[in-house]
Coordinates of C-alpha atoms in Angstrom, one line a residue:
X299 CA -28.3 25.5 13.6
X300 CA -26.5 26.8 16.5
X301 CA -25.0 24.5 18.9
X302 CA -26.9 23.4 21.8
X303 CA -26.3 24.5 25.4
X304 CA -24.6 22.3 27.9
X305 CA -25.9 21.7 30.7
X306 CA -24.3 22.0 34.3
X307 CA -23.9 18.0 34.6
X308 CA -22.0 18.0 31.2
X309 CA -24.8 17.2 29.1
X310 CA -26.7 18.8 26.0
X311 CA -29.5 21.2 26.9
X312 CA -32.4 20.8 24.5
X313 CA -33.0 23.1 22.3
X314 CA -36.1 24.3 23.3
X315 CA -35.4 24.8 26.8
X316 CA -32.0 26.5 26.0
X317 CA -34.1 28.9 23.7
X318 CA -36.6 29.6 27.0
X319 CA -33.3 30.0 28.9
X320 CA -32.1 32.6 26.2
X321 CA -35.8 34.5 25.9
X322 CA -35.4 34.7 29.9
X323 CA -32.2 36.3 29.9
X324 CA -32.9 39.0 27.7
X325 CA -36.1 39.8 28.9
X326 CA -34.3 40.3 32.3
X327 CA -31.9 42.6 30.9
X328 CA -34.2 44.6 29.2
X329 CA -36.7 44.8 32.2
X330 CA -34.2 45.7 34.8
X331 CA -32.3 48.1 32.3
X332 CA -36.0 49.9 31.9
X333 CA -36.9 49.9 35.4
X334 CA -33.6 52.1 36.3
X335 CA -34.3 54.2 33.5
X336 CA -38.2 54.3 34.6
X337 CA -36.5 56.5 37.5
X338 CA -34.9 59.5 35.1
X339 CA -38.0 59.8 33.2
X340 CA -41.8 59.8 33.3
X341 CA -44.4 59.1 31.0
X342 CA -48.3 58.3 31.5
X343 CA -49.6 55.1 32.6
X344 CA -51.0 53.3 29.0
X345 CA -47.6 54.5 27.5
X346 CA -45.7 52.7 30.4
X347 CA -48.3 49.4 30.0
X348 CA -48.4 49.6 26.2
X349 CA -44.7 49.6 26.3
X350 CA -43.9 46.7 29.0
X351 CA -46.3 44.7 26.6
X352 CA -44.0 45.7 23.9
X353 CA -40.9 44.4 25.8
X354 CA -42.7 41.1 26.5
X355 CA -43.9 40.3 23.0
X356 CA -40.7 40.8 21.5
X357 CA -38.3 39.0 24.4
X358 CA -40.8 36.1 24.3
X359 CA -40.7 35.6 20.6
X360 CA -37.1 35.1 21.3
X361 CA -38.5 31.5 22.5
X362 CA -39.5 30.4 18.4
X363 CA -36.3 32.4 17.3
X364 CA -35.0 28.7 16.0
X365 CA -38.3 27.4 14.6
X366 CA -39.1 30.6 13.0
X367 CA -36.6 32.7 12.6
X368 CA -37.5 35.2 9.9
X369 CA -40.8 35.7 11.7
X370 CA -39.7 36.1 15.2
X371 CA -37.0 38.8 13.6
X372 CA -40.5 40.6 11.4
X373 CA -42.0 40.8 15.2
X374 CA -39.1 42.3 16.9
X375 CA -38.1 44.2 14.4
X376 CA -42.0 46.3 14.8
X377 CA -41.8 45.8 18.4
X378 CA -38.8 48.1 18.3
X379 CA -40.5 50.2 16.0
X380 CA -43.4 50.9 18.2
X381 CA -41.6 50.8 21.0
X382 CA -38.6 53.7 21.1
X383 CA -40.8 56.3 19.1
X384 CA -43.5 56.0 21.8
X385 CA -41.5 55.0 25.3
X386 CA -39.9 57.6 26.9
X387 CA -37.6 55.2 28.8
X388 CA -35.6 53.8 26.0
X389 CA -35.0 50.2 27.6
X390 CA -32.5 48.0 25.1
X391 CA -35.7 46.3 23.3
X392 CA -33.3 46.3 20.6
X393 CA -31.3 43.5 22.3
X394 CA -34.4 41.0 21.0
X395 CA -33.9 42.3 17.1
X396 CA -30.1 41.9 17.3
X397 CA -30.6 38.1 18.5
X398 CA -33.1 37.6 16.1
X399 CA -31.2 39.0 13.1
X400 CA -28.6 36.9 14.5
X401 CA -30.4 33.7 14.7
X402 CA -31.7 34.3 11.1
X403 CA -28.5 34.5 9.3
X404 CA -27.1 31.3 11.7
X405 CA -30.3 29.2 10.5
X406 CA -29.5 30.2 6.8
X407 CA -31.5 32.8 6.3
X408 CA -29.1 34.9 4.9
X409 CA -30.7 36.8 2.1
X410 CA -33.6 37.3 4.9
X411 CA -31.5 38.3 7.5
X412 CA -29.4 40.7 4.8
X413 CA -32.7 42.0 3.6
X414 CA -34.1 42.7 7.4
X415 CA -30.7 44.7 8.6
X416 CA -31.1 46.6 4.9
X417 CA -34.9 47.7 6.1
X418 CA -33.7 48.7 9.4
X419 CA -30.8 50.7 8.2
X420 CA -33.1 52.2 6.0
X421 CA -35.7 52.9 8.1
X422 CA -34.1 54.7 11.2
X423 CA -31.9 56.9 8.6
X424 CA -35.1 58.1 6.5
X425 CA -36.5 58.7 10.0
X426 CA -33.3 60.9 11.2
X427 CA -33.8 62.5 7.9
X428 CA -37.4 63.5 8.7
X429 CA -36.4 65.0 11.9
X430 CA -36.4 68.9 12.5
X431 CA -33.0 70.4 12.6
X432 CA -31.7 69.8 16.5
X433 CA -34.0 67.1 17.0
X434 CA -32.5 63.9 15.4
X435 CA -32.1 61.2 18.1
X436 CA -29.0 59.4 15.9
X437 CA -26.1 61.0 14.8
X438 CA -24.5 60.5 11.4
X439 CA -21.7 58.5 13.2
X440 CA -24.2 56.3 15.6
X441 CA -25.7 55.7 12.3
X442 CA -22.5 54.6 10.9
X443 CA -22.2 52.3 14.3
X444 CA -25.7 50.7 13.4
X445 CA -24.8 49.9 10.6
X446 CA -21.1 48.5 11.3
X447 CA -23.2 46.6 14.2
X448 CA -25.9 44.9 11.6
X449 CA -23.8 44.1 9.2
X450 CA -21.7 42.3 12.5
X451 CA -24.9 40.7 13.9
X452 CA -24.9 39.2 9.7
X453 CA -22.0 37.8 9.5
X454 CA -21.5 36.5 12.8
X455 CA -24.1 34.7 12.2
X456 CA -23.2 33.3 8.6
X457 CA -19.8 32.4 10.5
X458 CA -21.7 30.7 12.9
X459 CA -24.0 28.2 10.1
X460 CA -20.7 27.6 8.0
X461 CA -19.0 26.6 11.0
X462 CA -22.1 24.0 12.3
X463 CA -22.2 22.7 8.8
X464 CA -18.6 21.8 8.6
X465 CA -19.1 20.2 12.7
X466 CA -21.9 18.2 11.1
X467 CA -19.9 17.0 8.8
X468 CA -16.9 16.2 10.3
X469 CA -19.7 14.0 12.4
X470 CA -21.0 12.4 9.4
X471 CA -17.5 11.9 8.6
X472 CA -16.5 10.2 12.1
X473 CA -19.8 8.0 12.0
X474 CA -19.3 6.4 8.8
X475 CA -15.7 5.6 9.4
X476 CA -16.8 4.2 12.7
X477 CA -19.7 2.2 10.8
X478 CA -17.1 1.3 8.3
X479 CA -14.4 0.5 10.7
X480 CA -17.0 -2.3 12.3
X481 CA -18.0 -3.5 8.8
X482 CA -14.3 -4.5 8.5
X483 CA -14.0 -5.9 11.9
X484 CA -16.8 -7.8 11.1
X485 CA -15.8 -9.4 7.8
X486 CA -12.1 -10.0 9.1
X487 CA -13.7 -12.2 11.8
X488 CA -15.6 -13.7 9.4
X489 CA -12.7 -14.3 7.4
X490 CA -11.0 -15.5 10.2
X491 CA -13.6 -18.2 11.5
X492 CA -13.3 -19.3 7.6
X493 CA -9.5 -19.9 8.1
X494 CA -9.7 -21.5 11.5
X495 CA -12.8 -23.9 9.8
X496 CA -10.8 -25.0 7.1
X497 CA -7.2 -25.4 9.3
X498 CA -10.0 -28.0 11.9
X499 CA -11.4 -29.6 9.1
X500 CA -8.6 -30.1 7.3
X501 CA -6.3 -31.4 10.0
X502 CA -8.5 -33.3 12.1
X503 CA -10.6 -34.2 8.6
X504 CA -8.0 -36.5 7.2
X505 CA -6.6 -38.3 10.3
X506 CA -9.4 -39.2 11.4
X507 CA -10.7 -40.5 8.1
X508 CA -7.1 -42.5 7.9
X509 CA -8.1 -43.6 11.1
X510 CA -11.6 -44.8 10.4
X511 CA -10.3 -47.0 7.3
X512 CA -7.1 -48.6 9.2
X513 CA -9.5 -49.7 12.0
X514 CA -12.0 -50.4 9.6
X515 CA -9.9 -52.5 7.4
X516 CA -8.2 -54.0 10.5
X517 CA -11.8 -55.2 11.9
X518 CA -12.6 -56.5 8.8
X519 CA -9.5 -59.2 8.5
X520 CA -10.1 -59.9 12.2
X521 CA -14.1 -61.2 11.1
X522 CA -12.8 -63.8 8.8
X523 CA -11.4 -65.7 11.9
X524 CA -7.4 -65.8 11.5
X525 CA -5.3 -68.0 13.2
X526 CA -4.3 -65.9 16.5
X527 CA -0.8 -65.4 15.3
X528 CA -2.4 -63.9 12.3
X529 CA -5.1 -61.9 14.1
X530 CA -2.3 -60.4 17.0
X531 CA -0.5 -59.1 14.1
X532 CA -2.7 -57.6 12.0
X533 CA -4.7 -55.6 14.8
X534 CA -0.9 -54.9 16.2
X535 CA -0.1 -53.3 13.1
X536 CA -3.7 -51.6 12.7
X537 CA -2.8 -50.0 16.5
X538 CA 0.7 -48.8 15.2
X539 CA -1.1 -47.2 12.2
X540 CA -4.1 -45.2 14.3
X541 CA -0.9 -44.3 16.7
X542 CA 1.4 -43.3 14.0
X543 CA -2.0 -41.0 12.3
X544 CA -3.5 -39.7 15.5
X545 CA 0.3 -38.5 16.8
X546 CA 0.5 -36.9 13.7
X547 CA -3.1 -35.3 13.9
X548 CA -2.2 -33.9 17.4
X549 CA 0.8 -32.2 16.4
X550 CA -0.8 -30.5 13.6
X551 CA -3.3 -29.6 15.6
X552 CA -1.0 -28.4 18.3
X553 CA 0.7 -26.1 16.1
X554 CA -3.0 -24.6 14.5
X555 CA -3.8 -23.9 17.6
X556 CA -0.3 -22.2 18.9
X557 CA -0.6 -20.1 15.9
X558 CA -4.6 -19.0 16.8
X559 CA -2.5 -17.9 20.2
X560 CA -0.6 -15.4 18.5
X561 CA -2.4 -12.5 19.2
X562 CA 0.1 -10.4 18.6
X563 CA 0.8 -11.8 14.8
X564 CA -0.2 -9.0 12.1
X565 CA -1.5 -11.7 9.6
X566 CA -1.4 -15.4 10.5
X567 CA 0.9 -17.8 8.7
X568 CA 1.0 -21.3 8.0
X569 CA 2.0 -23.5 10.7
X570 CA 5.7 -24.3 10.6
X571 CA 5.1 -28.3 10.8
X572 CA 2.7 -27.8 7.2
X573 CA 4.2 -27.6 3.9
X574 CA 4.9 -29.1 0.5
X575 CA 8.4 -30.5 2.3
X576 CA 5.9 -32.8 4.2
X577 CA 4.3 -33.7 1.3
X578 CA 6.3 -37.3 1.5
X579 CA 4.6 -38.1 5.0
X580 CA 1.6 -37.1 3.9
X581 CA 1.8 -40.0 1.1
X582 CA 3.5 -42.5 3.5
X583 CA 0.2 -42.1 6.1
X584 CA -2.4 -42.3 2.8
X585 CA -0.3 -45.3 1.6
X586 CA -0.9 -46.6 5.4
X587 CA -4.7 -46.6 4.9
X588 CA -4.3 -49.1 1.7
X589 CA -4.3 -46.6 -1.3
X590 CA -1.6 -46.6 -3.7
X591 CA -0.3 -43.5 -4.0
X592 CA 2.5 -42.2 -6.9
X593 CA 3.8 -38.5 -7.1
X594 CA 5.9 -37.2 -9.8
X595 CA 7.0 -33.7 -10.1
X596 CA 8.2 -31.5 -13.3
X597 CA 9.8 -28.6 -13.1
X598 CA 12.4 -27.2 -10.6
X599 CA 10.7 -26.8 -7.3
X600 CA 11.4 -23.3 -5.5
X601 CA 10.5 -22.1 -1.7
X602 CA 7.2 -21.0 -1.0
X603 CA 5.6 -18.4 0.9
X604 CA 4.1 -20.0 4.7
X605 CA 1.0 -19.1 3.7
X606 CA 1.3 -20.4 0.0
X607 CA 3.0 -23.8 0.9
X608 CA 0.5 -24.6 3.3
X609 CA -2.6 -23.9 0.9
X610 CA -0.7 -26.4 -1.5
X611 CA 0.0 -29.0 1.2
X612 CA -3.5 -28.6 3.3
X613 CA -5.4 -29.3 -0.9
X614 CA -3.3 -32.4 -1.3
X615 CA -4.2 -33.7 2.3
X616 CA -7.8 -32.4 1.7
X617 CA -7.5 -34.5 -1.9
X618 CA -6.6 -37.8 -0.4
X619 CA -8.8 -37.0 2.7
X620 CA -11.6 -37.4 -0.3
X621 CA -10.2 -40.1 -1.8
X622 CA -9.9 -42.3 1.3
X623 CA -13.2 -41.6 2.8
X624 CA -15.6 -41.5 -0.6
X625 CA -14.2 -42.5 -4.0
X626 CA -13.3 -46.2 -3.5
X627 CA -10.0 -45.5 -5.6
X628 CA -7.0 -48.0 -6.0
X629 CA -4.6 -46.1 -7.3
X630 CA -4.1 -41.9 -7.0
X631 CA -1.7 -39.8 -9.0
X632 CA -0.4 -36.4 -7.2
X633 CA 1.4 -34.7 -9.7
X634 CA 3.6 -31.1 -9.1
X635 CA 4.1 -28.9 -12.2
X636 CA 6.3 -26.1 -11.6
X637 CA 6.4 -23.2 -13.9
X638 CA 8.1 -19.7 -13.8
X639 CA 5.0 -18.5 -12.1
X640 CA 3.0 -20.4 -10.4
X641 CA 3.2 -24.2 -9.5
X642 CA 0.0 -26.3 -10.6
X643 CA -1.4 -29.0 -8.3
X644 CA -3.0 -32.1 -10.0
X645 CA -4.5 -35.1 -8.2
X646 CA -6.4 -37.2 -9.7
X647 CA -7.7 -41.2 -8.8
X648 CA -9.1 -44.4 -10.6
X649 CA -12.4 -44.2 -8.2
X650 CA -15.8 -44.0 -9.3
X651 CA -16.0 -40.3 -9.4
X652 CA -18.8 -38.2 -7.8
X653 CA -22.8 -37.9 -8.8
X654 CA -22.9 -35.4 -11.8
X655 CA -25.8 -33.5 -10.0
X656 CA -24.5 -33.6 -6.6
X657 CA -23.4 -30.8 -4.5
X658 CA -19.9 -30.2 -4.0
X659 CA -19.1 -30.7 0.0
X660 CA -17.4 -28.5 2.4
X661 CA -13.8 -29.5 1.7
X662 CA -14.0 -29.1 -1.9
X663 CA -15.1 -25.3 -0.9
X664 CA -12.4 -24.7 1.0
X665 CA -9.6 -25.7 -1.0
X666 CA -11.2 -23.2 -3.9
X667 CA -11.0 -20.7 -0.7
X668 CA -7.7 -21.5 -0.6
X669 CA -6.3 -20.8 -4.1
X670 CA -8.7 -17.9 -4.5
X671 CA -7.4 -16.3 -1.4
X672 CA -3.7 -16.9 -3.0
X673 CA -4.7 -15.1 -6.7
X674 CA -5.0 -18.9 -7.4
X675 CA -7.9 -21.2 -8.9
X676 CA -8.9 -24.7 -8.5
X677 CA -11.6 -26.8 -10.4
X678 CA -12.6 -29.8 -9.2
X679 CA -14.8 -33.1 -11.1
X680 CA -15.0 -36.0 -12.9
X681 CA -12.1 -37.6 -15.2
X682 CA -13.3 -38.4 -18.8
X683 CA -11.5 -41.9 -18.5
X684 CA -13.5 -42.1 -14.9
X685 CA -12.1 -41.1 -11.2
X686 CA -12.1 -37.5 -10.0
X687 CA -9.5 -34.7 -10.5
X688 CA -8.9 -32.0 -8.8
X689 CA -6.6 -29.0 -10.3
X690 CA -5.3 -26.1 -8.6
X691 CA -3.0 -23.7 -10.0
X692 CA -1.4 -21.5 -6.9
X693 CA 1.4 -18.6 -7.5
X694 CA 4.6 -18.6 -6.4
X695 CA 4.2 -15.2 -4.2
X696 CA 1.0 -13.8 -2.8
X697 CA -0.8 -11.2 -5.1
X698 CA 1.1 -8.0 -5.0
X699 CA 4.4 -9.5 -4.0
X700 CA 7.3 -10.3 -6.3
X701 CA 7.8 -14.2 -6.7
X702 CA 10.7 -16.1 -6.7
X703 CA 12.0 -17.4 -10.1
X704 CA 13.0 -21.3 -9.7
X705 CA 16.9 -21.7 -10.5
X706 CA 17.8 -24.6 -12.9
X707 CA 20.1 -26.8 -10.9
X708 CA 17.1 -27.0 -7.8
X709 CA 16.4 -30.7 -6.8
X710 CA 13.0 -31.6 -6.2
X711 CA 12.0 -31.1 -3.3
X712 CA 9.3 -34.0 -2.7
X713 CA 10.5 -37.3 -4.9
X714 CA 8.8 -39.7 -6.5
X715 CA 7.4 -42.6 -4.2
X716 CA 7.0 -46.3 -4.9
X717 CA 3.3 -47.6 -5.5
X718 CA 2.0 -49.7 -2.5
X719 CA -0.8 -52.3 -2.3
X720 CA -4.1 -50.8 -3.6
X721 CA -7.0 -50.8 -0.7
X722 CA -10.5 -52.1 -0.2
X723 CA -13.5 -49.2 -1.1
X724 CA -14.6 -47.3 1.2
X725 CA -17.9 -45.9 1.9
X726 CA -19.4 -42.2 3.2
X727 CA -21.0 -38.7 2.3
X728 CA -20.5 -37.1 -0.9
X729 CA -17.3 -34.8 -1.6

C-alpha cells in the first residue's frame, strides 16, 4: 500500500482523504488542460457534455483507486476509450489510467496491472493499424513511447509495493524488539526485587531472630527471681548480646543498601562485609543465642567470586536463622567440603525437623534461588537419624566463567570452632 500523505502539521493524512485530495488534483489538471484546448477546437454541444462526464467519471474513480484498484483502472481505462475517439479537444484523461495502472501494480496487482497495460498497448496499435494511410493519430515511435511509459507506470509501481513491504517490516521488526526489550526490563526488575528480598530477609531475618532468642532467653532467667547481682548480670550480658547482633545487622544492612545505590554498577555484587571469611562471626553471634555450633572443613579452601561467596555465606546465615527461630536444636554441624569444582555446603541440626507435609517457607526458597542462580543446587529436609539438613552444592566460578583450581598448601580459611553451651527451644512459623 502506498504511503500515506503528511499532513501540513506533520501528521499522517488518512487514506481516504489523501485519495480525495489525489482525485481533486487530477481532475483539475485535466479540466483546466481541456478548457484551453476547448479554445483551438470546436465540437457540438452533447460531444462537449458527453465528454466533461467522461472526465469526471474517470477522475472521480481515482477516489476507490486504493479499495479497488483493478476496477477503478477497468473504468478509466474505457473512459479513455470513449473519450479521445469521440472529443475533439483531447484533454489528458489519460492522466486517471496512468494513476490507476499505477496504483494497481503498488497494491499488488501485478499480473492485473501487467495484463491492463498489455490490453492497452494492444488496443491503440490494432487501432493505428486500422487507420487509413495519413490518418493514424500515433506514430510508430509514440507507440514505442506508450509502451516505454506503461511498462514505467508497472514497475514503478511494483518498486513502490516491494519497497512498503520491506518499511512494514522493518516496523514489525522495531515493535517486537521494543516489546521484547520491555519484556526484559520487566523480568530484570523482577529479578532484581528477588535479589533485594532475599539480601532484607536474610540480613535483617537472622539478627533479629538472634535478637528475639537472647532477649527471650534473658527475660526468662530474670522470671525465676535471681538475686539482683544475678539478675544485673544476666540482662547486662543479654543488652551486650542484642548490641553486639543489632550493630552487626546495621552494618550489613548499610552495605546492601550502598550497593542498591550503585546505579551505575553493570551487575551487582556481593557486599564487601559478606563472605565465607565471616563465616567465623557468623558462628560466634549463633553461639551467642545459646546453640552449639561446630564447623569443620575438608578440602583446601580457594577464593570465591563476590557474588558466589556471598550466596554461600547468606545459606549458612539463612540455615542457622532456621535453626534458631524453629527447630529447637542443641547442637548444629556446618560442614565445608571443597572439591576441584565446586564447594558443597552441609548444615545439618539435632532439632525436631520439619512437618513432612508442610510447605517449605520463604527462606528455604531463596537459598535454592541462590544456588540455582550460581549453576548450583540445594535440597533441603529431614535427617534420617532426626534434625534437618540442608545441602547445597555451589561452583567455584559463575556458569560460563573459568574457576579457580584450589592449590594444595591453602589453609583453611574458616577453622574449626569450639562447641558452646546448647540452648533452650525455641518456638515460631514453619521453615
Amino acid at each position: 500500500m502506498p504511503l500515506p500523505l503528511r499532513a501540513p502539521g506533520g501528521g499522517r493524512t488518512s487514506p481516504r482523504t489523501a485519495d480525495a485530495l489525489v482525485a481533486g488534483v487530477v481532475l483539475l489538471v485535466v479540466a483546466v488542460w481541456t478548457l484551453i484546448s476547448a479554445r483551438y477546437a470546436s465540437e457540438p454541444a452533447l460531444r462537449t457534455a458527453l465528454g466533461w462526464a467522461l472526465i469526471l467519471v474517470g477522475c472521480g474513480a481515482l477516489y476507490f483507486r486504493r479499495r479497488q484498484p483493478v476496477a477503478v483502472a477497468v473504468v478509466t481505462l474505457l473512459a479513455c476509450v470513449v473519450y479521445y475517439p469521440l472529443s475533439a479537444q483531447d484533454g489528458p484523461l489519460m492522466i486517471a489510467f496512468a494513476l490507476a495502472l499505477y496504483t494497481t501494480a503498488a497494491e499488488g496487482r501485478f499480473a492485473a496491472a501487467v495484463a491492463l497495460a498489455a490490453v492497452t498497448l494492444l488496443a491503440v496499435g490494432v487501432g493505428e493499424i486500422r487507420q487509413q494511410p495519413g490518418h493514424r493519430q500515433i506514430d510508430d515511435t509514440s507507440l514505442a513511447m506508450l509502451a516505454g511509459w506503461l511498462i514505467s507506470l508497472v514497475a514503478v509501481g511494483r518498486a513502490q509495493r516491494t519497497r512498503t513491504a520491506y518499511l512494514h517490516e522493518v516496523e514489525q521488526r522495531a515493535l517486537a524488539a521494543e516489546r521484547e526489550q520491555e519484556a526484559r526490563a520487566r523480568q530484570s526488575a523482577t529479578e532484581e526485587r528477588l535479589r533485594i528480598a532475599r539480601e532484607v530477609h536474610d540480613v535483617l531475618g537472622h539478627s533479629i531472630s538472634l535478637i528475639n532468642v537472647q532477649s527471650g532467653a534473658a527475660l526468662h532467667r530474670l522470671g525465676k527471681g535471681p538475686a539482683p547481682e544475678a539478675g544485673l548480670a544476666t540482662a547486662t550480658e543479654a543488652l551486650e548480646a542484642v548490641k553486639a547482633t543489632s550493630k552487626d545487622a546495621l552494618r550489613e544492612l548499610r552495605a546492601t543498601l550502598g550497593m542498591l545505590r550503585r546505579a551505575d554498577e553493570a551487575t551487582p555484587t556481593a557486599p564487601a562485609s559478606s563472605g565465607l571469611a565471616l563465616l567465623g562471626d557468623l558462628v560466634e553471634r549463633a553461639r551467642g543465642a545459646g546453640l552449639d555450633v561446630r564447623t569443620s572443613t575438608t578440602g583446601a579452601p580457594v577464593p570465591l567470586p563476590p557474588p558466589v561467596d556471598l550466596a554461600a555465606y547468606r545459606i549458612v546465615q539463612e540455615s542457622l536463622t532456621n535453626v534458631t527461630r524453629h527447630a529447637g536444636a542443641g547442637t548444629v554441624r556446618v560442614t565445608l567440603d571443597w572439591g576441584v569444582d565446586a564447594v558443597r555446603l552441609r548444615i545439618a541440626d539435632d532439632g525436631g525437623g520439619a512437618p513432612e507435609d508442610g510447605p517449605l517457607g520463604s527462606g528455604i526458597r531463596g537459598m535454592a534461588e541462590r544456588a540455582r542462580a550460581f549453576g548450583g543446587e540445594l535440597t533441603a529436609g529431614n535427617a534420617d537419624g532426626g534434625g534437618f539438613v540442608v545441602d547445597a552444592r555451589l561452583p567455584l566460578a559463575p556458569p560460563g566463567a573459568p574457576g579457580p583450581r584450589p592449590g594444595p598448601d591453602e589453609p583453611p580459611r574458616t577453622p574449626p570452632a569450639s562447641p558452646r553451651t546448647p540452648p533452650a527451644s525455641s518456638e515460631g512459623d514453619p521453615r
